[in-house]
PDB file of C-alpha atoms in Angstrom:
ATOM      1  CA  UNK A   1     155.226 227.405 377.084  1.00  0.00           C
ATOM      2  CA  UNK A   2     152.339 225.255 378.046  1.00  0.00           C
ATOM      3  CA  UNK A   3     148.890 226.821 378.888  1.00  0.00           C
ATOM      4  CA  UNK A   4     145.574 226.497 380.357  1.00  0.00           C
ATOM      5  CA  UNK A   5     143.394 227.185 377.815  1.00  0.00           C
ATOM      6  CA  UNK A   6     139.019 228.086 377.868  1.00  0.00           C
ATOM      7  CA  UNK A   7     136.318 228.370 375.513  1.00  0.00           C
ATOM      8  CA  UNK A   8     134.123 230.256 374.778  1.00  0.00           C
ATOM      9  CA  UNK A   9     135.927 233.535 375.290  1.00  0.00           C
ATOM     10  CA  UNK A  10     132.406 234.789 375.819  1.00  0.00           C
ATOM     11  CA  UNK A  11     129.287 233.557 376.599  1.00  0.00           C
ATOM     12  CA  UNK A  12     125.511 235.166 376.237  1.00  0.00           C
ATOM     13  CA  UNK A  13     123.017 233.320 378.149  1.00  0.00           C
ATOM     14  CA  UNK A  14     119.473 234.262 378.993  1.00  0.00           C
ATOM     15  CA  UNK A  15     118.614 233.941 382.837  1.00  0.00           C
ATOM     16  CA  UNK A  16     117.303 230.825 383.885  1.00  0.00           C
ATOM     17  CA  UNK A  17     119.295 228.613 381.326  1.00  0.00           C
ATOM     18  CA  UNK A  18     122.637 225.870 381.890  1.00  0.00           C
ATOM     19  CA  UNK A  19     125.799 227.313 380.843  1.00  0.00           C
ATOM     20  CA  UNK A  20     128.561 224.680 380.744  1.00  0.00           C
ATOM     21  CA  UNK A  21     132.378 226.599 381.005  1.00  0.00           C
ATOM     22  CA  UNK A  22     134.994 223.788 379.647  1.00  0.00           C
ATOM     23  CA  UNK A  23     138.713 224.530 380.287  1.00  0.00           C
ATOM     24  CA  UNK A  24     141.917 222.394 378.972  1.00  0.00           C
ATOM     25  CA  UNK A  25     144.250 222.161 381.807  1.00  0.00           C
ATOM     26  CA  UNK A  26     148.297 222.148 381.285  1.00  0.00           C
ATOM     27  CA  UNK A  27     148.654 218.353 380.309  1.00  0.00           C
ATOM     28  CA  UNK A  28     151.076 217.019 383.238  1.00  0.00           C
ATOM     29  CA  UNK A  29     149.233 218.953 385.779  1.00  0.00           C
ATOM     30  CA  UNK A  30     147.389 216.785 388.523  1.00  0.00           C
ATOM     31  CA  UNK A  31     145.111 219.581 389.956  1.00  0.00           C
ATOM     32  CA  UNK A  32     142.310 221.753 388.298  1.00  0.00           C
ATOM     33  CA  UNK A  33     140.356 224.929 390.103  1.00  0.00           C
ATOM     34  CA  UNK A  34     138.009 227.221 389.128  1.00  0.00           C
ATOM     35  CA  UNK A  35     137.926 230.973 390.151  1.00  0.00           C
ATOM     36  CA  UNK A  36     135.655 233.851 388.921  1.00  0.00           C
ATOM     37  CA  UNK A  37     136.030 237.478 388.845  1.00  0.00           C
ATOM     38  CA  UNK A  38     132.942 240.178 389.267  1.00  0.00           C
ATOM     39  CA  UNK A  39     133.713 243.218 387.189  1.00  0.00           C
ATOM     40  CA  UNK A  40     135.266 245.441 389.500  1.00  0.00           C
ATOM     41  CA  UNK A  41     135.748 242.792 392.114  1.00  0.00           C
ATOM     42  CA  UNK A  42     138.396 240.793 393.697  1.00  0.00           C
ATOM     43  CA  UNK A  43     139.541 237.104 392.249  1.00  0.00           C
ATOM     44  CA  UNK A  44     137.745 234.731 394.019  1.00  0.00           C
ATOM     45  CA  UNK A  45     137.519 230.357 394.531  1.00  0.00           C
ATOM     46  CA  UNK A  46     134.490 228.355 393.864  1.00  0.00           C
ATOM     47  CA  UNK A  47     136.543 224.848 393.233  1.00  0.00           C
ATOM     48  CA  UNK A  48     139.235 222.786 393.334  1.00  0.00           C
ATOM     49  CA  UNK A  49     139.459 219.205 391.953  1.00  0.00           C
ATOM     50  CA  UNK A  50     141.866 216.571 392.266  1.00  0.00           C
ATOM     51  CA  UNK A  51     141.553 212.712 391.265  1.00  0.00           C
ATOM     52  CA  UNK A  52     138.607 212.853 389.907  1.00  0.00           C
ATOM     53  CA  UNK A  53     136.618 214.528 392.610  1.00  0.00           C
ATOM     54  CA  UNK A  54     136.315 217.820 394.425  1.00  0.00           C
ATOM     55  CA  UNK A  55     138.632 218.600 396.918  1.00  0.00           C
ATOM     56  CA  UNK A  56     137.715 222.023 398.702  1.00  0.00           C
ATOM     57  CA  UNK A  57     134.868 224.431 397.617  1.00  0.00           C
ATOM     58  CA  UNK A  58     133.711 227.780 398.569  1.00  0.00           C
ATOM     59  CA  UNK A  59     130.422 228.955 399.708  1.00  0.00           C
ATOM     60  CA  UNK A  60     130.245 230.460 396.370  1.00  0.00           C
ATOM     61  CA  UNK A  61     129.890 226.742 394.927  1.00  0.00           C
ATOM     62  CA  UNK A  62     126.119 225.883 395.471  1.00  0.00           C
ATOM     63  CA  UNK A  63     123.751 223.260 393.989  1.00  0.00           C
ATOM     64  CA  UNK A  64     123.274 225.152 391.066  1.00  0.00           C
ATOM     65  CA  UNK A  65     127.332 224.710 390.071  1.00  0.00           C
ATOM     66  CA  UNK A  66     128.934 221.422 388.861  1.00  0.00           C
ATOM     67  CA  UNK A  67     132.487 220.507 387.978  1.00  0.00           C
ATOM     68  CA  UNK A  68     133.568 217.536 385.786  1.00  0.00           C
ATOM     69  CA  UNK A  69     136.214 215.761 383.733  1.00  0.00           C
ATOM     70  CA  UNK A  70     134.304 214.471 381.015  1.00  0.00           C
ATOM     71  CA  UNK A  71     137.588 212.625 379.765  1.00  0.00           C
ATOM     72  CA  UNK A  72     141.240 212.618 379.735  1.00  0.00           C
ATOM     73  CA  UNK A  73     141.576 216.541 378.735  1.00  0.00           C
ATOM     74  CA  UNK A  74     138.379 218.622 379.553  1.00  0.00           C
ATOM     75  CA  UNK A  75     137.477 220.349 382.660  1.00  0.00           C
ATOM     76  CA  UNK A  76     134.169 221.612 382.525  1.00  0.00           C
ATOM     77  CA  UNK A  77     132.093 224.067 385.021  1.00  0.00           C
ATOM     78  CA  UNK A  78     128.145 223.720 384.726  1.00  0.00           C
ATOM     79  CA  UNK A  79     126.036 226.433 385.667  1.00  0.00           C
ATOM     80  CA  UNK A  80     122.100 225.561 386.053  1.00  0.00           C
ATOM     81  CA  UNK A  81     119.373 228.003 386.261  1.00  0.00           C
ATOM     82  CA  UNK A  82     121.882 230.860 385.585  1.00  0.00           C
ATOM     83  CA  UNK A  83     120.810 234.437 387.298  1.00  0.00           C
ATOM     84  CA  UNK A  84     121.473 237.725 386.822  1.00  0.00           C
ATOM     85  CA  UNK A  85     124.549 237.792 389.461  1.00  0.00           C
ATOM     86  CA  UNK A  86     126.517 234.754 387.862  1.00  0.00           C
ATOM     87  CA  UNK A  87     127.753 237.452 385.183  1.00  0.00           C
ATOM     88  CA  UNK A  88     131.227 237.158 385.848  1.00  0.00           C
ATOM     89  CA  UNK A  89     134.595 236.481 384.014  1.00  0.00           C
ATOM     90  CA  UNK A  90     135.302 232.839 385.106  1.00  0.00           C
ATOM     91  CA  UNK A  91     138.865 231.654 385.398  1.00  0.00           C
ATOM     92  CA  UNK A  92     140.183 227.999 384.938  1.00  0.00           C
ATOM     93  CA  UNK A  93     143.683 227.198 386.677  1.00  0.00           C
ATOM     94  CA  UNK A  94     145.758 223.958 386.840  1.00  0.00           C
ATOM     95  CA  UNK A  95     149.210 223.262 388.968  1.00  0.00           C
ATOM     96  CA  UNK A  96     151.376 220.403 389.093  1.00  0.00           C
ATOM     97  CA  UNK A  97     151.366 219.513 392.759  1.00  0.00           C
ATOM     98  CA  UNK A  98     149.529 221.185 396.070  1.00  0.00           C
ATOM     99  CA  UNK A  99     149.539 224.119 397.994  1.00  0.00           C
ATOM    100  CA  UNK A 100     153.186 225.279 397.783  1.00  0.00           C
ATOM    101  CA  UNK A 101     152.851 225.148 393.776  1.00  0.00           C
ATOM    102  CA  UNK A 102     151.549 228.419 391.774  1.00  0.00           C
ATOM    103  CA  UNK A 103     148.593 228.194 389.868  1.00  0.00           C
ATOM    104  CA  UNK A 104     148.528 228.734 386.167  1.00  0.00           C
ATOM    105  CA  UNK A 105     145.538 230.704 384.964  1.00  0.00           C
ATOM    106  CA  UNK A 106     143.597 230.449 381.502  1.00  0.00           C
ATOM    107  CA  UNK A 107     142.762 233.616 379.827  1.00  0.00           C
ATOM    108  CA  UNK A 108     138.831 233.376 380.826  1.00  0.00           C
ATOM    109  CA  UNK A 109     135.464 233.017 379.799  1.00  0.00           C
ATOM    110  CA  UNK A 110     133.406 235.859 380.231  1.00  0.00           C
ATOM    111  CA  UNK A 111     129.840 235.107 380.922  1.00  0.00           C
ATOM    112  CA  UNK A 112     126.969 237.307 380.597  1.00  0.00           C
ATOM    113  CA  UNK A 113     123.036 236.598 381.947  1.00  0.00           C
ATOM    114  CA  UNK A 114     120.711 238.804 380.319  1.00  0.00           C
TER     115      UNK A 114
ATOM    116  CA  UNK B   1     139.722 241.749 409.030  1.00  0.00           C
ATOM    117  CA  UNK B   2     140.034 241.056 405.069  1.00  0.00           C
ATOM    118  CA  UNK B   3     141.737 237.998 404.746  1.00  0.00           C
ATOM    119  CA  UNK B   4     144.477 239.687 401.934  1.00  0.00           C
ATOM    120  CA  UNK B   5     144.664 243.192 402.372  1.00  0.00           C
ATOM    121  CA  UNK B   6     146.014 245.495 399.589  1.00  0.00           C
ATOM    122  CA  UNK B   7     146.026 249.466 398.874  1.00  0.00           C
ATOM    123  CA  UNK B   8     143.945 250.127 395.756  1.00  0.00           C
ATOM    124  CA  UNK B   9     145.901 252.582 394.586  1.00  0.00           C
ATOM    125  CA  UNK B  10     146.738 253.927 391.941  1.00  0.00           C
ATOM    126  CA  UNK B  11     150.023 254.585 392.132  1.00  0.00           C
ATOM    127  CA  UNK B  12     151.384 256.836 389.510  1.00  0.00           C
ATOM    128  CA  UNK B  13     155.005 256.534 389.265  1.00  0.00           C
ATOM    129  CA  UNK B  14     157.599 257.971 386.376  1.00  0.00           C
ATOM    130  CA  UNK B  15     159.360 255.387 384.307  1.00  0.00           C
ATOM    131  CA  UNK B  16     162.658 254.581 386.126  1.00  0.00           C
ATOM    132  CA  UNK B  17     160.951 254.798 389.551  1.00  0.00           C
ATOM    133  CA  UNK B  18     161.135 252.803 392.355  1.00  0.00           C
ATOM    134  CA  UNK B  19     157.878 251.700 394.283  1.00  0.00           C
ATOM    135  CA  UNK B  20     156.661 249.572 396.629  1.00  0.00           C
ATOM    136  CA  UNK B  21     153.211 247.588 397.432  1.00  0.00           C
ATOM    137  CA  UNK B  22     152.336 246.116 400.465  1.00  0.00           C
ATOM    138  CA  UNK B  23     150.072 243.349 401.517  1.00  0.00           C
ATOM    139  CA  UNK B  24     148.954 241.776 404.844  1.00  0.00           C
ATOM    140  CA  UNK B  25     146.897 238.547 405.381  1.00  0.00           C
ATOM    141  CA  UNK B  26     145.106 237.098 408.581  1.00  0.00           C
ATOM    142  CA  UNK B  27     145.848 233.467 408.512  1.00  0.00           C
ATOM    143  CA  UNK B  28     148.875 232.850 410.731  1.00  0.00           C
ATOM    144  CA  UNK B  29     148.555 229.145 409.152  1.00  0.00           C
ATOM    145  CA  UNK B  30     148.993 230.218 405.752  1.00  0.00           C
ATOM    146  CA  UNK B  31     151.777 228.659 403.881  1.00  0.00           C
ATOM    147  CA  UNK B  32     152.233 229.481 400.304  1.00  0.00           C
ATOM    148  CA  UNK B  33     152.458 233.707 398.888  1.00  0.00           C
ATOM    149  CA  UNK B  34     153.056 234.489 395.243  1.00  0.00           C
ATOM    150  CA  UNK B  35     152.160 238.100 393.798  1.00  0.00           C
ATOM    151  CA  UNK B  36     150.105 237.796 390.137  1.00  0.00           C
ATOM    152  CA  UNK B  37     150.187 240.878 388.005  1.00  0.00           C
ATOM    153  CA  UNK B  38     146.554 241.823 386.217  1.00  0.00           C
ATOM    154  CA  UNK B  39     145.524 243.760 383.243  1.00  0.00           C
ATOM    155  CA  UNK B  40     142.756 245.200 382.246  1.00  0.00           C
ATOM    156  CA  UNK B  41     140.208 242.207 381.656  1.00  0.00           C
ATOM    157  CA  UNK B  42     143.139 239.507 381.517  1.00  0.00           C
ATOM    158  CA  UNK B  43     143.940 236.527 383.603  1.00  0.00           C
ATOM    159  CA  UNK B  44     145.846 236.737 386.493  1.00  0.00           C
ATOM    160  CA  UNK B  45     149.980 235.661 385.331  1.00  0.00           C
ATOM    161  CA  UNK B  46     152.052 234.948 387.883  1.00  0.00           C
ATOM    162  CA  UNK B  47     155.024 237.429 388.775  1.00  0.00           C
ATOM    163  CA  UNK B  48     157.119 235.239 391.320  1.00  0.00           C
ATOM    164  CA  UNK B  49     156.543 233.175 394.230  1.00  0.00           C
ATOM    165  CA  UNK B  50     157.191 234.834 397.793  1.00  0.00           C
ATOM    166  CA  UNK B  51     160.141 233.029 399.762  1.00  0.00           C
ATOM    167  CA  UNK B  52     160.580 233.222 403.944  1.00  0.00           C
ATOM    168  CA  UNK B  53     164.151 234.554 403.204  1.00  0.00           C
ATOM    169  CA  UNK B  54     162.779 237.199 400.108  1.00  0.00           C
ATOM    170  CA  UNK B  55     163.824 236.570 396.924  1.00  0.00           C
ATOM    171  CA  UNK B  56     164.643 238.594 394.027  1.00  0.00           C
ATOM    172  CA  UNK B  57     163.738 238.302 390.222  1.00  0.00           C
ATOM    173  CA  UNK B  58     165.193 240.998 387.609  1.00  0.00           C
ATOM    174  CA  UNK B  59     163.805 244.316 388.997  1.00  0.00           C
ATOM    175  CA  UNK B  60     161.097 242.691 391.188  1.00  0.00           C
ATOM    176  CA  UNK B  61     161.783 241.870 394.948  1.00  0.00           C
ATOM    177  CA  UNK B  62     159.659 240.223 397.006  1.00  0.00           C
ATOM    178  CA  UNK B  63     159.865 240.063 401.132  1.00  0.00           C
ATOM    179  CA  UNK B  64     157.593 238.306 403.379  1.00  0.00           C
ATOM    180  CA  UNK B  65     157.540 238.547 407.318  1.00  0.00           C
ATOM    181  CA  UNK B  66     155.533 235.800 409.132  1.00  0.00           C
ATOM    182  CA  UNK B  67     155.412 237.458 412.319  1.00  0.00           C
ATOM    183  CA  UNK B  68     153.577 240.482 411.017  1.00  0.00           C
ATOM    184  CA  UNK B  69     151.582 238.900 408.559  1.00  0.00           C
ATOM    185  CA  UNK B  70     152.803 241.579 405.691  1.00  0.00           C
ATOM    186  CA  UNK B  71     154.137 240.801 402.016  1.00  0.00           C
ATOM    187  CA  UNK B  72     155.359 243.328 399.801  1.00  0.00           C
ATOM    188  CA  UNK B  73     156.842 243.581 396.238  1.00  0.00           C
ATOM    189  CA  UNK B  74     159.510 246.497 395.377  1.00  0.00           C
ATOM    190  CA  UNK B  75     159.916 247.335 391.392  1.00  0.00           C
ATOM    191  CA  UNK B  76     162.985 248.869 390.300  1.00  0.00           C
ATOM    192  CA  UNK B  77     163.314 251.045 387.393  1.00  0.00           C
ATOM    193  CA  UNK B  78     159.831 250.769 386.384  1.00  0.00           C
ATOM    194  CA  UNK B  79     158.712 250.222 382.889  1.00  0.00           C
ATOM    195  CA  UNK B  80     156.044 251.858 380.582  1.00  0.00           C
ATOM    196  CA  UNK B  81     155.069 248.190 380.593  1.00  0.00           C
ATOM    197  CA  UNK B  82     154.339 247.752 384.295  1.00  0.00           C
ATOM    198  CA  UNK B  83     151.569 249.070 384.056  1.00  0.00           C
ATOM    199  CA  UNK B  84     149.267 246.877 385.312  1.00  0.00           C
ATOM    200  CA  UNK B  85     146.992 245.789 389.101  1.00  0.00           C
ATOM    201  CA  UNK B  86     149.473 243.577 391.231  1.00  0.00           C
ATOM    202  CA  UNK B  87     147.644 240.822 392.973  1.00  0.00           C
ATOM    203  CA  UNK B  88     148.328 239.751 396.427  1.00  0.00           C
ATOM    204  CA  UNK B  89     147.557 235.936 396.660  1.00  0.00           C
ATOM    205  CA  UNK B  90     148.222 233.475 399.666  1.00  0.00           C
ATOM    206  CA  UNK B  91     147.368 230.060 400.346  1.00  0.00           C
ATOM    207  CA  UNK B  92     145.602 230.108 403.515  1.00  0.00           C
ATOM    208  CA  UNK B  93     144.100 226.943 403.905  1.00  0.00           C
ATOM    209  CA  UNK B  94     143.790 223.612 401.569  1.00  0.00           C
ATOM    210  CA  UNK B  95     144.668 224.164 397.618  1.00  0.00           C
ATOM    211  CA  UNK B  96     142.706 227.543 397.843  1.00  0.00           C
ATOM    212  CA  UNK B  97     143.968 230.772 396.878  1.00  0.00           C
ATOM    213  CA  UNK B  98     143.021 233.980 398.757  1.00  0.00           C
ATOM    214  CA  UNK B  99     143.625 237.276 396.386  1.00  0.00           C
ATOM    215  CA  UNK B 100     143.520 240.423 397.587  1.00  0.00           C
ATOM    216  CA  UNK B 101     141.712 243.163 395.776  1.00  0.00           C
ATOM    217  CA  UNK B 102     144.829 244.152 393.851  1.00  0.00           C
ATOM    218  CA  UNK B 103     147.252 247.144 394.085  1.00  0.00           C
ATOM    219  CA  UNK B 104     147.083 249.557 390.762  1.00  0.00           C
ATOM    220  CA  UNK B 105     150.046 250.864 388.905  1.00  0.00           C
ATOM    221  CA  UNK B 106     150.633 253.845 386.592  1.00  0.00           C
ATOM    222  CA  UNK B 107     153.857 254.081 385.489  1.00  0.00           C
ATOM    223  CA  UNK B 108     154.404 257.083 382.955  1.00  0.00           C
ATOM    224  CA  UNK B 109     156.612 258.539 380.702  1.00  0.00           C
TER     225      UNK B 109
END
């Protein structure tokens, strides 16, 4: 069965410094979102991109974050100036069509700001 | 009001139980309900999409009523391997989902 997959699994970053977050969305799918997950918290949306440009973001999804599709495959999630509070497990997710269509998740990068 | 309301939990259960999670949401407009399963540090997998007219998947059954807002899941003869925090998760608005804060299950031998 197709996947969304993400690298790095886990990522150590001192405060202050650009993470980028790069996901591999399942190949036929036409819509890419990114989600992250405080420990102990609820699931929740920063992004969603669709022909080459955002779509809908949250109030989460300041200056200081950046989505792109570098090419045909990669779907990346820059983080600039990290801080303290952007320590998170991060969550890619792709679906075929809109709304009505589930969203398939990748198993995560977990980021830690030291 | 949360926007997807869930009971944390946990809810300890015997293998071969039945047990039921509810959810309610406050967007009237929202269009699309699914329930994801959880564990522990894992990605959210999708369980089954939520129907108007409730559907049914194996052991898992899942109801929705639009007038009161409310979604639940029932799990039949539950597994050892159930085990796991089920996620609420609607569509309210856009391409956006909503998750609640996710029901926990026990289910032991």
């Amino acid at each position: 069965e197709p996947e969304v997959t993400q690298t790095p699994s886990h990522q150590v970053t001192q405060m202050g410094q650009e993470v980028i977050l790069r996901c591999v969305p399942i190949s036929n799918h036409l819509y890419f979102y990114w989600y992250r997950q405080i420990l102990g918290q609820k699931v929740e949306f920063l992004v969603s991109f669709y022909n080459n440009e955002i779509s809908e973001k949250s109030e989460i999804f300041d200056d200081q974050f950046s989505v792109e599709r570098p090419d045909g495959s990669n779907f990346t999630l820059k983080i600039r100036s990290t801080k303290l509070e952007d320590s998170a497990m991060y969550f890619c997710a792709s679906n075929i069509a809109s709304s009505n269509q589930p969203q398939h998740f990748g198993d995560g990068t977990r980021l830690s700001i030291l | 009001r949360k926007e997807v309301e869930q009971d944390p939990g946990p809810f300890n259960v015997p293998e071969g139980a039945t047990v039921a999670f509810n959810c309610t949401y406050s967007n009237s407009a929202s269009q699309s309900f699914f329930w994801y399963r959880q564990d522990c540090r894992k990605e959210p997998k999708l369980l089954m999409s939520v129907y108007s007219s409730g559907n049914e998947d194996g052991r898992f059954t899942a109801q929705l009523n639009r007038a009161s807002q409310y979604i639940s899941l029932l799990i039949r003869d539950s597994k050892l391997s159930d085990s796991a925090t089920y996620l609420c998760v609607v569509n309210q608005r856009g391409n956006m989902l909503t998750f609640g804060g996710g029901t926990r299950l026990m289910v032991k031998p």
